[in-house]
Short mmCIF file of C-alpha atoms in Angstrom, two decimals:
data_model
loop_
_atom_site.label_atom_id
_atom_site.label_comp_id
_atom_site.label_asym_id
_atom_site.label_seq_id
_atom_site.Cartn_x
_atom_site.Cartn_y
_atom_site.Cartn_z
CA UNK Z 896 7.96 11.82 -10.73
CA UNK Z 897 11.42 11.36 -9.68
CA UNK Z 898 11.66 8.68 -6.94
CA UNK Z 899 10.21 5.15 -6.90
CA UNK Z 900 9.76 3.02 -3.59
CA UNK Z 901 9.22 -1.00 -4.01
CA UNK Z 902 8.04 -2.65 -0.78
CA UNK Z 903 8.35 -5.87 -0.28
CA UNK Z 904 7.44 -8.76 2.51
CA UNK Z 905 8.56 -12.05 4.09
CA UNK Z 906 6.55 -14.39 1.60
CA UNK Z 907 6.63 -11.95 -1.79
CA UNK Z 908 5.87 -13.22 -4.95
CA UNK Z 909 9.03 -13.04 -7.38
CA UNK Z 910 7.58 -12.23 -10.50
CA UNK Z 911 5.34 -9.71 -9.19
CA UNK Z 912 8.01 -8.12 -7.66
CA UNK Z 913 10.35 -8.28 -10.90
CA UNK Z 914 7.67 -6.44 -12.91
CA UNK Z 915 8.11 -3.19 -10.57
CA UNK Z 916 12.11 -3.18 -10.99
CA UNK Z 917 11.57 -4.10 -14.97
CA UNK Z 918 9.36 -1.31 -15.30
CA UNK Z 919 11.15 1.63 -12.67
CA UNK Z 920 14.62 0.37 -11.90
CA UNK Z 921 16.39 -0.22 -15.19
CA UNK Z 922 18.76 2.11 -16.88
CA UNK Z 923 16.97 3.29 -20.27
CA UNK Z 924 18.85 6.54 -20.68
CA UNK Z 925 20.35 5.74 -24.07
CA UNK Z 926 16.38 5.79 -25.29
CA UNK Z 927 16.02 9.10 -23.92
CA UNK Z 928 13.66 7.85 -20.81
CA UNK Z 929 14.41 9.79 -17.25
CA UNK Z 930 16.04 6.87 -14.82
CA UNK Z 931 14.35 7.01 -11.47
CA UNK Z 932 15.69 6.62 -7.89
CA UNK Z 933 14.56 3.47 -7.49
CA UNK Z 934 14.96 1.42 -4.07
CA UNK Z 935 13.70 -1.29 -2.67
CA UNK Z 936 12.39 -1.23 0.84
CA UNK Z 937 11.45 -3.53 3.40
CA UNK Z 938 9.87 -3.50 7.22
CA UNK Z 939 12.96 -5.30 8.63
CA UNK Z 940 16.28 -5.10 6.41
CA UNK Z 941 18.14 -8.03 5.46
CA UNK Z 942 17.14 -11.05 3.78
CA UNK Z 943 13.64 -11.46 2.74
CA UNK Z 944 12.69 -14.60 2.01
CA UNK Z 945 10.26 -15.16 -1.09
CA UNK Z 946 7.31 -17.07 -1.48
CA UNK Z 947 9.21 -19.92 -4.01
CA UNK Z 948 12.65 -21.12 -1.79
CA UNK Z 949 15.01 -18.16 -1.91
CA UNK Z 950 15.90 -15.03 -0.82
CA UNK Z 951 16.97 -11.12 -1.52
CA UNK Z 952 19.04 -9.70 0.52
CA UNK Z 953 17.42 -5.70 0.93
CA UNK Z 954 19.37 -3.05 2.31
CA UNK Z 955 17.14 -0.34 3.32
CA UNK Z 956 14.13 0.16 6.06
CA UNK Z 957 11.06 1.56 5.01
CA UNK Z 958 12.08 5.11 6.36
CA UNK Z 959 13.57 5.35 2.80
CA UNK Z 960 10.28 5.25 1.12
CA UNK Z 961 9.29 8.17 3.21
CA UNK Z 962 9.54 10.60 -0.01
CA UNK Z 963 8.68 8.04 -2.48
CA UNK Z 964 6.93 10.00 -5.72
CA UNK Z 965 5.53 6.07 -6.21
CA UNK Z 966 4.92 3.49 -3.86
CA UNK Z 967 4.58 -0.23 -5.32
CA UNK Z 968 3.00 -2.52 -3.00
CA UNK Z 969 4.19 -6.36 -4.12
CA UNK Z 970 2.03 -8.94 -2.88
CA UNK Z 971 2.20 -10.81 0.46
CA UNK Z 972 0.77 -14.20 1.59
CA UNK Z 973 -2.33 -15.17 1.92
CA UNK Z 974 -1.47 -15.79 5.53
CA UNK Z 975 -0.69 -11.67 6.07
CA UNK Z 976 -3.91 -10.61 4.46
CA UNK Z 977 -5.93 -9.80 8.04
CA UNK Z 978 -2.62 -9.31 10.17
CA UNK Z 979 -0.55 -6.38 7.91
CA UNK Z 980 2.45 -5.48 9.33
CA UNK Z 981 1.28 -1.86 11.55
CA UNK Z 982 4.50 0.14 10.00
CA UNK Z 983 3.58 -0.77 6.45
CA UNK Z 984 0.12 0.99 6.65
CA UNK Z 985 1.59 3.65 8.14
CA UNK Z 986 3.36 4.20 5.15
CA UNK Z 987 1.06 3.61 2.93
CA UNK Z 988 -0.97 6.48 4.96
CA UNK Z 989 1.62 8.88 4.75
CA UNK Z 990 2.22 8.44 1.15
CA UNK Z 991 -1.50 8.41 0.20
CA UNK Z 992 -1.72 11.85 2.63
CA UNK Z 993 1.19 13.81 0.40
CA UNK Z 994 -0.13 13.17 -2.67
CA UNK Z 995 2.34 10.64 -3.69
CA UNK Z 996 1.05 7.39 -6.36
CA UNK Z 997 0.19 3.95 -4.95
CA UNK Z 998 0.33 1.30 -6.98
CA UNK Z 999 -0.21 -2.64 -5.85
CA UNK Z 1000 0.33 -5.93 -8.19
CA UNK Z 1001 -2.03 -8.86 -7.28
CA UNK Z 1002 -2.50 -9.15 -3.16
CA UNK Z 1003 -0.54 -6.08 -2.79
CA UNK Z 1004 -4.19 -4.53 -2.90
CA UNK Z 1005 -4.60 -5.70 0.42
CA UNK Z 1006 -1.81 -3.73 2.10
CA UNK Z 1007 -3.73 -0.81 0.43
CA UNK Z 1008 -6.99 -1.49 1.59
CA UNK Z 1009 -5.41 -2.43 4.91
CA UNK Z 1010 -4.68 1.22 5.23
CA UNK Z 1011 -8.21 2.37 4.53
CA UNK Z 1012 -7.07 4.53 1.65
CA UNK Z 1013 -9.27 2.76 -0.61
CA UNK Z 1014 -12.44 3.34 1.52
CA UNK Z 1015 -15.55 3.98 -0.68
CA UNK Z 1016 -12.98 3.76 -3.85
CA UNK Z 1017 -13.19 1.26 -6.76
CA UNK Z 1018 -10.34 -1.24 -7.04
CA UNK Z 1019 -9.31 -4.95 -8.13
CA UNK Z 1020 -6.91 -7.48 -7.09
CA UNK Z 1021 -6.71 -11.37 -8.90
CA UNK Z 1022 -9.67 -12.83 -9.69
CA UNK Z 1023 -9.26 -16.05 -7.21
CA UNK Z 1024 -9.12 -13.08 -4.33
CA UNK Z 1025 -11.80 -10.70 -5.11
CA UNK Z 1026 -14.75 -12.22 -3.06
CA UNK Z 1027 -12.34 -12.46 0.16
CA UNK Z 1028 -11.31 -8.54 -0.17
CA UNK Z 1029 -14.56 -7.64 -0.78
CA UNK Z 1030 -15.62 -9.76 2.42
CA UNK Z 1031 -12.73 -8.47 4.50
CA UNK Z 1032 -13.40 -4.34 3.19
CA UNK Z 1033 -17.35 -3.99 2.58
CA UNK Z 1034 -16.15 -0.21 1.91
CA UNK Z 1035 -14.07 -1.12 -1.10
CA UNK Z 1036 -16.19 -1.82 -4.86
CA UNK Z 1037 -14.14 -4.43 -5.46
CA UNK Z 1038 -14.36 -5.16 -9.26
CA UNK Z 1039 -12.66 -8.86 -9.85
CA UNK Z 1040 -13.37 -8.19 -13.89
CA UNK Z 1041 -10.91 -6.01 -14.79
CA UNK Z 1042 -6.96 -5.61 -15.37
CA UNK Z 1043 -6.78 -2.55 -13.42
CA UNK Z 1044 -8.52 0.50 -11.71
CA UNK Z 1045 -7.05 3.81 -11.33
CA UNK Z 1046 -9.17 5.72 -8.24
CA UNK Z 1047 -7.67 8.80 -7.95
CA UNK Z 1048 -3.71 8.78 -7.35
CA UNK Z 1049 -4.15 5.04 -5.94
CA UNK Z 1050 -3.95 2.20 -9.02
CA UNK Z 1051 -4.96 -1.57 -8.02
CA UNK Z 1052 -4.09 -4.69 -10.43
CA UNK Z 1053 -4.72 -7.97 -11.12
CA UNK Z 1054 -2.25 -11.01 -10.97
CA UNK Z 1055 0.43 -11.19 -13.21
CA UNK Z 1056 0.98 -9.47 -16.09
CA UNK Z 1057 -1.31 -7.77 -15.51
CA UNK Z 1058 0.95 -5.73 -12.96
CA UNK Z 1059 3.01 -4.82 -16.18
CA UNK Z 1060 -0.24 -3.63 -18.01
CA UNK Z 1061 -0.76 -1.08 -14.56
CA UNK Z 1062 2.67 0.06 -14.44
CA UNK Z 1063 2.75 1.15 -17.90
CA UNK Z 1064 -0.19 2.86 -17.29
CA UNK Z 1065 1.09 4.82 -14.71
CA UNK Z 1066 4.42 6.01 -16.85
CA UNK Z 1067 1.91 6.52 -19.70
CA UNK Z 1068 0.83 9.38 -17.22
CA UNK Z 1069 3.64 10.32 -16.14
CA UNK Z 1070 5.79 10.48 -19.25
CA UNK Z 1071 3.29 10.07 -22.28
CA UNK Z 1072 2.58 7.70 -24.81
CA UNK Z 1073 5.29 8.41 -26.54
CA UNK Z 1074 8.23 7.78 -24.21
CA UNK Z 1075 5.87 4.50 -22.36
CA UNK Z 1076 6.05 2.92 -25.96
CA UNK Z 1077 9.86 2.60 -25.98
CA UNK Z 1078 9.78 0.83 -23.02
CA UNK Z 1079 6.98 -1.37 -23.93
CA UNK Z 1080 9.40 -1.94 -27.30
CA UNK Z 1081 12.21 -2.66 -24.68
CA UNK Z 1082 10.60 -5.33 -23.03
CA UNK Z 1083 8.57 -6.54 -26.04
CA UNK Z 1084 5.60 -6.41 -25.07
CA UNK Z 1085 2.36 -4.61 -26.20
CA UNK Z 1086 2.34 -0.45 -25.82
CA UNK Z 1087 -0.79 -0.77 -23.09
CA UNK Z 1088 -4.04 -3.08 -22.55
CA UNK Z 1089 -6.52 -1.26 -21.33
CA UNK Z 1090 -7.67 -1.45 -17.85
CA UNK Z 1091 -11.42 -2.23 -18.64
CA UNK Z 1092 -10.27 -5.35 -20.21
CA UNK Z 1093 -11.10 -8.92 -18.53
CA UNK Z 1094 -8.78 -10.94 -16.58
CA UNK Z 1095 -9.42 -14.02 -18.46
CA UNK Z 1096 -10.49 -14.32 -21.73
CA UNK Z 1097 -12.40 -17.40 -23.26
CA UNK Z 1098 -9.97 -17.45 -26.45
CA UNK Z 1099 -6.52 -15.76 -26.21
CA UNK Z 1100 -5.26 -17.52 -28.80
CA UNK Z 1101 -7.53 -18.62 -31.82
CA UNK Z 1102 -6.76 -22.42 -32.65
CA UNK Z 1103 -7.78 -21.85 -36.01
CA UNK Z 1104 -6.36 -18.85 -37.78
CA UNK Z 1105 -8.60 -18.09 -40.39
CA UNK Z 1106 -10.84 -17.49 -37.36
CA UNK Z 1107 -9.13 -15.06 -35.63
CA UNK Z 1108 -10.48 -11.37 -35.62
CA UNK Z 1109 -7.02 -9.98 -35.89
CA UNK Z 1110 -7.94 -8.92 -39.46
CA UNK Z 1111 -11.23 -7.02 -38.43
CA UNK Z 1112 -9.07 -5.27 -35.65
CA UNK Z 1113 -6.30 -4.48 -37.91
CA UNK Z 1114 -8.77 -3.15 -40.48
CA UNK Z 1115 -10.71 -0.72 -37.61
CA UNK Z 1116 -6.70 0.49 -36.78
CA UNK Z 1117 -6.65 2.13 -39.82
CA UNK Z 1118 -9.78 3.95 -40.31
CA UNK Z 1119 -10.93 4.96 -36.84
CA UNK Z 1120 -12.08 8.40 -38.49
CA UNK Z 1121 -14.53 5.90 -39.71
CA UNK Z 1122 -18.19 5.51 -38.56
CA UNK Z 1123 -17.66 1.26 -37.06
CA UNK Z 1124 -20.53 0.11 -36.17
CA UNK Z 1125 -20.94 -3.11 -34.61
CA UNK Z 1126 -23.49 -4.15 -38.03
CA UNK Z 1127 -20.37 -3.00 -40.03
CA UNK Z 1128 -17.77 -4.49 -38.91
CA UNK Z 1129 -20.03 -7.69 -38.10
CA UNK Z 1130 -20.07 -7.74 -42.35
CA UNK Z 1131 -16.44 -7.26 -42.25
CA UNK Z 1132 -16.17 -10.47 -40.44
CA UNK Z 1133 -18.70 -12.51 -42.50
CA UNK Z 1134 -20.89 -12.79 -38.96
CA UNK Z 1135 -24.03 -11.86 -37.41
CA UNK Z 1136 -23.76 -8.86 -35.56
CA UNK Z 1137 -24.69 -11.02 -32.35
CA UNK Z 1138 -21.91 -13.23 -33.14
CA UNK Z 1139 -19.17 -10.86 -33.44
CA UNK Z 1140 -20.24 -9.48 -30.49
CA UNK Z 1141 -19.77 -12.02 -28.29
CA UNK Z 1142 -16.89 -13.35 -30.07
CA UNK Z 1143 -14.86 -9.97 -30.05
CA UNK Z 1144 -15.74 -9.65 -26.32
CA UNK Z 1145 -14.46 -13.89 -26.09
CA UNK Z 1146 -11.28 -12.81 -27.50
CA UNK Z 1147 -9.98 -9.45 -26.84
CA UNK Z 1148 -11.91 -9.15 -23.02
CA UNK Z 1149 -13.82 -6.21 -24.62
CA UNK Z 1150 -17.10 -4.88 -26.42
CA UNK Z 1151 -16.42 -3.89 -30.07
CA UNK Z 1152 -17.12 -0.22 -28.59
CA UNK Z 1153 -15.13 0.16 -25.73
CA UNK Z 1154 -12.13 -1.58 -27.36
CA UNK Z 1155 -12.22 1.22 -30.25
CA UNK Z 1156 -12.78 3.93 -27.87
CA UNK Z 1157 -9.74 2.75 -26.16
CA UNK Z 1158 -7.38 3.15 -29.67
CA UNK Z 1159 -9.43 6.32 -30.58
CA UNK Z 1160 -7.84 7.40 -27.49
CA UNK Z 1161 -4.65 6.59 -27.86
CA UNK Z 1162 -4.11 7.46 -31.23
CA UNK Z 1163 -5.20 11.06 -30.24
CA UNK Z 1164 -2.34 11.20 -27.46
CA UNK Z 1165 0.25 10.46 -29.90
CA UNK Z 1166 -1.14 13.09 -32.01
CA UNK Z 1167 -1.14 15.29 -29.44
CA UNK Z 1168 2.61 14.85 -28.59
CA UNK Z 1169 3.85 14.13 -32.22
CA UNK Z 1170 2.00 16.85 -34.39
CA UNK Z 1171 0.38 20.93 -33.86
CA UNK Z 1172 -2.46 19.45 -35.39
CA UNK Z 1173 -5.67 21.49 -34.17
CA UNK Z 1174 -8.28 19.77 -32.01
CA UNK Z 1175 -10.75 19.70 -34.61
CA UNK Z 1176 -8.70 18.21 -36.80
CA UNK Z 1177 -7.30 15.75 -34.55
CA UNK Z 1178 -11.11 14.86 -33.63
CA UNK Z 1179 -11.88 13.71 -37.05
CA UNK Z 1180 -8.91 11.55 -37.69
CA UNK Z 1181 -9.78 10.01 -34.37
CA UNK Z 1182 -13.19 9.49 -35.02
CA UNK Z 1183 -14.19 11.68 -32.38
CA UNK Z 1184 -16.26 13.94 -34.92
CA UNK Z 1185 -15.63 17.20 -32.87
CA UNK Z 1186 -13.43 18.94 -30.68
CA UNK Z 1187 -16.06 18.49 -28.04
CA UNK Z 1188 -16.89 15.45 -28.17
CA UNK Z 1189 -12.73 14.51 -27.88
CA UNK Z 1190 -12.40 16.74 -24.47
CA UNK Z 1191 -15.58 15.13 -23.39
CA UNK Z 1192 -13.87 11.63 -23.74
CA UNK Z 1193 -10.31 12.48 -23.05
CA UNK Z 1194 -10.70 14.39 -19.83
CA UNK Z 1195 -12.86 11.67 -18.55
CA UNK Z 1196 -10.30 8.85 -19.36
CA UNK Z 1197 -6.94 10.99 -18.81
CA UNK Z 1198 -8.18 13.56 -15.95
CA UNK Z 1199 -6.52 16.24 -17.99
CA UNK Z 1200 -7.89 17.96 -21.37
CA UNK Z 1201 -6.17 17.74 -24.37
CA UNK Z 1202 -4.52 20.79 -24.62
CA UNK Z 1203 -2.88 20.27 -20.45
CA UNK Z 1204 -1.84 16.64 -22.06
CA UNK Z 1205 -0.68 18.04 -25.27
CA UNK Z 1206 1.35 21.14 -22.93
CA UNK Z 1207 2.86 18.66 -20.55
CA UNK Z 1208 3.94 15.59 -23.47
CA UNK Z 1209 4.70 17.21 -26.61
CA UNK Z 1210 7.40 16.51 -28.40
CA UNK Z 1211 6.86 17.90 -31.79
CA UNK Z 1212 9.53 20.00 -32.92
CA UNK Z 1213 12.01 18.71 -30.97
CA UNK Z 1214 14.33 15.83 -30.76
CA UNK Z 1215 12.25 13.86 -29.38
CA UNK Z 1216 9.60 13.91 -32.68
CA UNK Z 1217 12.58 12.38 -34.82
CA UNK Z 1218 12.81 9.26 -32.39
CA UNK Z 1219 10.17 6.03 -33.76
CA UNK Z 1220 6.58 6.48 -33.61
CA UNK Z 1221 4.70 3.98 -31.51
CA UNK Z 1222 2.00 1.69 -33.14
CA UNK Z 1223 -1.28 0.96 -32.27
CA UNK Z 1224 -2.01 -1.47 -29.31
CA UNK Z 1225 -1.67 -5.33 -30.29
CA UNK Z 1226 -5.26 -7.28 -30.38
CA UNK Z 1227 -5.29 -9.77 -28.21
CA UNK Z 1228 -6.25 -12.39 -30.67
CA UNK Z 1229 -2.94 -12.15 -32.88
CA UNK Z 1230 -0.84 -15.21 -32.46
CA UNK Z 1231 2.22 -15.61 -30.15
CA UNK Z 1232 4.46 -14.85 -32.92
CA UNK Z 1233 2.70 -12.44 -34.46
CA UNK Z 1234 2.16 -10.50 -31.07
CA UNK Z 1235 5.81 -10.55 -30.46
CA UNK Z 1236 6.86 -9.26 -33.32
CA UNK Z 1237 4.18 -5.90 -33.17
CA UNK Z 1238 5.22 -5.53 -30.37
CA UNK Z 1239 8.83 -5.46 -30.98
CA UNK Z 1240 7.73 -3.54 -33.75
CA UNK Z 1241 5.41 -1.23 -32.36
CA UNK Z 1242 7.79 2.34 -32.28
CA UNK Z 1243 9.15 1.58 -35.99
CA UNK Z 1244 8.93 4.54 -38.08
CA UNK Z 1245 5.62 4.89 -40.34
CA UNK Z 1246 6.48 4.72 -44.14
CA UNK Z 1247 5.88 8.04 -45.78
#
């Protein structure tokens, strides 16, 4: 991945556009991360108006997009929706055809699906919009519960932030864990949410602290080679298994189990890139139980086994394995402060 192509559209959304050039257009070569070409595109040059009273002026035509590696789609009115401009589907068609990644923040999904690309594919777009794409494509599952879908080399997101969640999921990909936490550290925010996770939860923030689950979460960090069952870690919390349940799944937009599957996962790519640990081994301190059982689950979540990831990310015995180790992912139901500061935290090196 070299090259990365933003498009944008008479009526774009600022922020949404901002979280493409935060996470593919800034400079981070003194952290060791590869810059990328980065350009900004439009269908008619010059100054693009945006959807909250100004403008940017941009400088190239969408012919420079035509090699893109990774084509960001920001999103457009809901006024463009039905009428896409013919040259931007085009594009998207060509860059779909070569192989190259398509990823859309918010209403951007329906440039994609404009194109037909996402034709009998799963995808998502904000929650307020989901019933009108899946009106307007029948041949799209359109899944409105969810921060992101990844079909294939195409990746749709919800509004937001959760843009930021998709495009970090992409360089996770692309460059590894290891190398997508320092620029989650950069920008302070958490490593990766996963995708699975709802696009509103019923209590982001717990009111009361002493009724947060952070400490259950925290706890199930640091021994997933542990057997967690929803009955023991409902006794952790001092609730009926029912009730922690539904109140895990209230707060962090997740069941108990596919929450810990998520950080089982993750914790076995940084092993993969930071140690020569075998796969057995690695499988235990994962919780996995057996090599096996950790392909099984890692090649369906990563499309790759864990010997191609380990091949293409590691970094142990290089440079790269003396640079900070990245945390596990921040719950959800930590407080504002405390979720900023894990966050900024989350490559610090691990005591000894």
């Amino acid at each position: 991945m070299r090259s990365v192509a933003v498009v944008i559209q008479p009526g774009f959304a600022p922020f949404e556009f901002g979280l493409a050039c935060e996470a593919f257009g800034l400079d981070r070569s003194d952290d060791g991360i590869p810059n990328f070409d980065f350009r900004i595109v439009a269908p008619d040059p010059g100054v693009v108006p945006s959807n909250i009273g100004f403008s940017v002026n941009v400088e190239l035509g969408l012919e420079a997009a035509g090699d893109a590696d990774i084509l960001v789609l920001a999103p457009i009115p809901r006024e463009q929706w039905g009428t896409v401009d013919p040259r931007v589907i085009e594009l998207v068609r060509a860059a779909h055809a070569r192989g190259a990644w398509l990823l859309s923040v918010c209403s951007g999904s329906f440039v994609i699906a404009a194109s037909g690309v996402l034709d009998g594919k799963r995808a998502t777009t904000h929650w307020r919009y989901a019933d009108v794409m899946a009106r307007m494509y029948p041949a799209i599952e359109v899944d409105p519960d969810v921060l992101y879908v990844q079909s294939g080399n195409i990746i749709t997101s919800a509004g937001t932030a959760a843009g930021l969640d998709a495009c970090l999921h992409l360089l996770r990909q692309e460059l590894g864990s290891e190398l997508t936490n320092r620029i989650a550290r950069r920008m302070v925010v958490a490593p990766q949410r996963d995708g699975g996770q709802a696009q509103f939860i019923a209590s982001p923030i717990p009111i009361d602290s002493s009724l947060s689950l952070a400490p259950v979460t925290e706890w199930m960090l640091q021994n997933l080679d542990a057997e967690l069952s929803v009955d023991r870690l409902a006794a952790r919390a001092h609730m009926s298994p029912r009730t922690f349940a539904r109140r895990f799944k209230a707060d962090l937009g997740a069941t108990p189990a596919a929450w810990l599957a998520r950080q089982r996962l993750l914790h076995a790519q940084r092993l993969l890139e930071e140690t020569d640990l075998g796969l057995d081994r690695i499988a235990s301190e994962c919780g996995f139980g057996s090599a096996a059982v950790l392909r099984q689950n890692f090649a369906r979540v990563m499309g790759l086994t864990p010997t191609a990831y380990r091949a293409r990310f590691s970094c142990a015995g290089d440079d790269a394995a003396a640079s900070p180790a990245a945390s596990p992912e921040v719950p959800v139901a930590v407080s504002t402060t405390a979720f900023a500061a894990r966050a900024a935290a989350a490559a610090e090196p691990v005591p000894a």
